[in-house]
Amino acid sequence: MRNISEDTITQAVLASMDGCGDKRLHRIMTSLVQHLHAFARDVELTEQEWFHAIQFLTDVGHITDDKRQEFVLLSDTLGLSMLVTTQNNRKPAVCTEATVLGPFFVDGAPLFENGADLSNGAPGSPCFVSGRVRGVDGEPVVGAWVDVWQSDEDGYYDVQKVTDAVGDMTHSARGKVCTQADGSFHFRSILAEAYPIPYDGPVGRMLDALGRHPWRPAHLHFWIKAQGYEPLITHVFRAGDQYLDSDSVFGVRSKLIVEWVGHEPGIAPDGTPMDIPFHTLDYDFVLNPTGSDA
Ligand code: BEZ
Ligand code: FE
């Protein structure tokens, strides 16, 4: 393989992978090389621009650690995460749509009884959340685990905050509740507020250079798992938020937008006397049964 030219380099790279025994890897790498080369030709990439891109990816790697996943942020802000989510979650229209997982999910969040306060001291105005989990025929889904996580009123998730002396994180504004016989669940937490994704790194600089902002509209994250149904990873977005039409990670779907209802001091839905204003949110989820090919 010698004297490879501008015109023959793509074919040479593709041929170099002929010995790949993994069909899927071969297909992915073939397409990747074709698209990368086509891209470089299309924009007539300069050496300086190539080096700049390498430097950018190096910076993305350097800032990434177990608390900060800049590669996920890059994928999210380029719309790749939502594209992959959408094309892997095609389901009947009656089902709740999926959105990006995001970088702030924590496996092993604490379990709570229905009605518990998940906020665990996270700063924010009180909010009482209720909902039901159903199947496509309206049947209640009993025993579904509803894993919920959200940022506080300052725009931070617990994982972004300082850990204790031994490096352990204190869970707050996150937890799991289990659906009851009628498919319902409820818990207390705090009011979701809009917040910017972390923008003090290379992805933030990229957004800035592109004239984009880093904000996400106020939302609650849900990951619902139930036997016999496909898992659902989604958000519920707060109606009226100024960033609904410019979410920095392209995750908003109209059917996921809902009114958080404001209340003056009084009795909360779970009977708690409240001497400060509070909000309520009620939202129902519809799961797709496993094995459905819609
Ligand atoms: C989030 O909503 O938690 C999130 C999603 C994508 C990027 C950053 C944050
Ligand atoms: Fe979020």
XYZ file of N, CA and C and ligand atoms in Angstrom, residues 72-73 76 100-104 149 157 195 197-198 216 219 221 235 249, ligand 1:
63
model
N -20.142 13.184 27.184
C -21.602 13.101 27.127
C -22.192 14.484 26.835
N -21.638 15.505 27.474
C -22.119 16.868 27.210
C -21.943 17.234 25.741
N -24.526 15.420 23.816
C -25.842 16.024 24.079
C -26.028 17.325 23.311
N -33.095 12.175 26.726
C -31.719 11.851 27.139
C -31.608 11.518 28.629
N -30.695 10.624 28.927
C -30.410 10.290 30.330
C -29.690 11.455 31.015
N -28.758 12.073 30.299
C -27.968 13.148 30.905
C -26.885 12.588 31.804
N -25.983 13.446 32.268
C -24.830 12.945 33.027
C -25.048 12.848 34.536
N -26.255 13.171 35.027
C -26.406 13.285 36.474
C -27.217 12.164 37.112
N -34.740 12.199 39.634
C -33.636 13.064 40.055
C -33.823 14.447 39.452
N -27.140 19.507 40.727
C -27.508 18.171 41.186
C -26.597 17.808 42.354
N -31.756 25.495 34.476
C -30.345 25.599 34.881
C -29.460 25.416 33.650
N -26.329 23.727 31.655
C -25.445 22.566 31.745
C -24.038 23.117 32.054
N -23.140 22.303 32.599
C -21.814 22.831 32.935
C -21.161 23.463 31.690
N -31.033 24.677 30.114
C -32.067 23.666 29.945
C -33.329 24.165 30.642
N -36.991 20.904 34.621
C -37.503 19.545 34.375
C -37.209 18.631 35.553
N -36.279 14.492 36.075
C -35.870 13.277 35.349
C -36.570 12.053 35.939
N -38.012 12.933 30.788
C -38.136 14.084 31.684
C -39.583 14.555 31.618
N -29.825 20.749 24.927
C -29.562 19.357 24.547
C -30.707 18.763 23.710
C -29.638 16.956 32.521
O -30.774 17.288 32.289
O -29.385 16.557 33.643
C -28.592 17.105 31.478
C -28.774 16.500 30.253
C -27.809 16.654 29.303
C -26.676 17.400 29.566
C -26.505 17.995 30.793
C -27.483 17.862 31.767
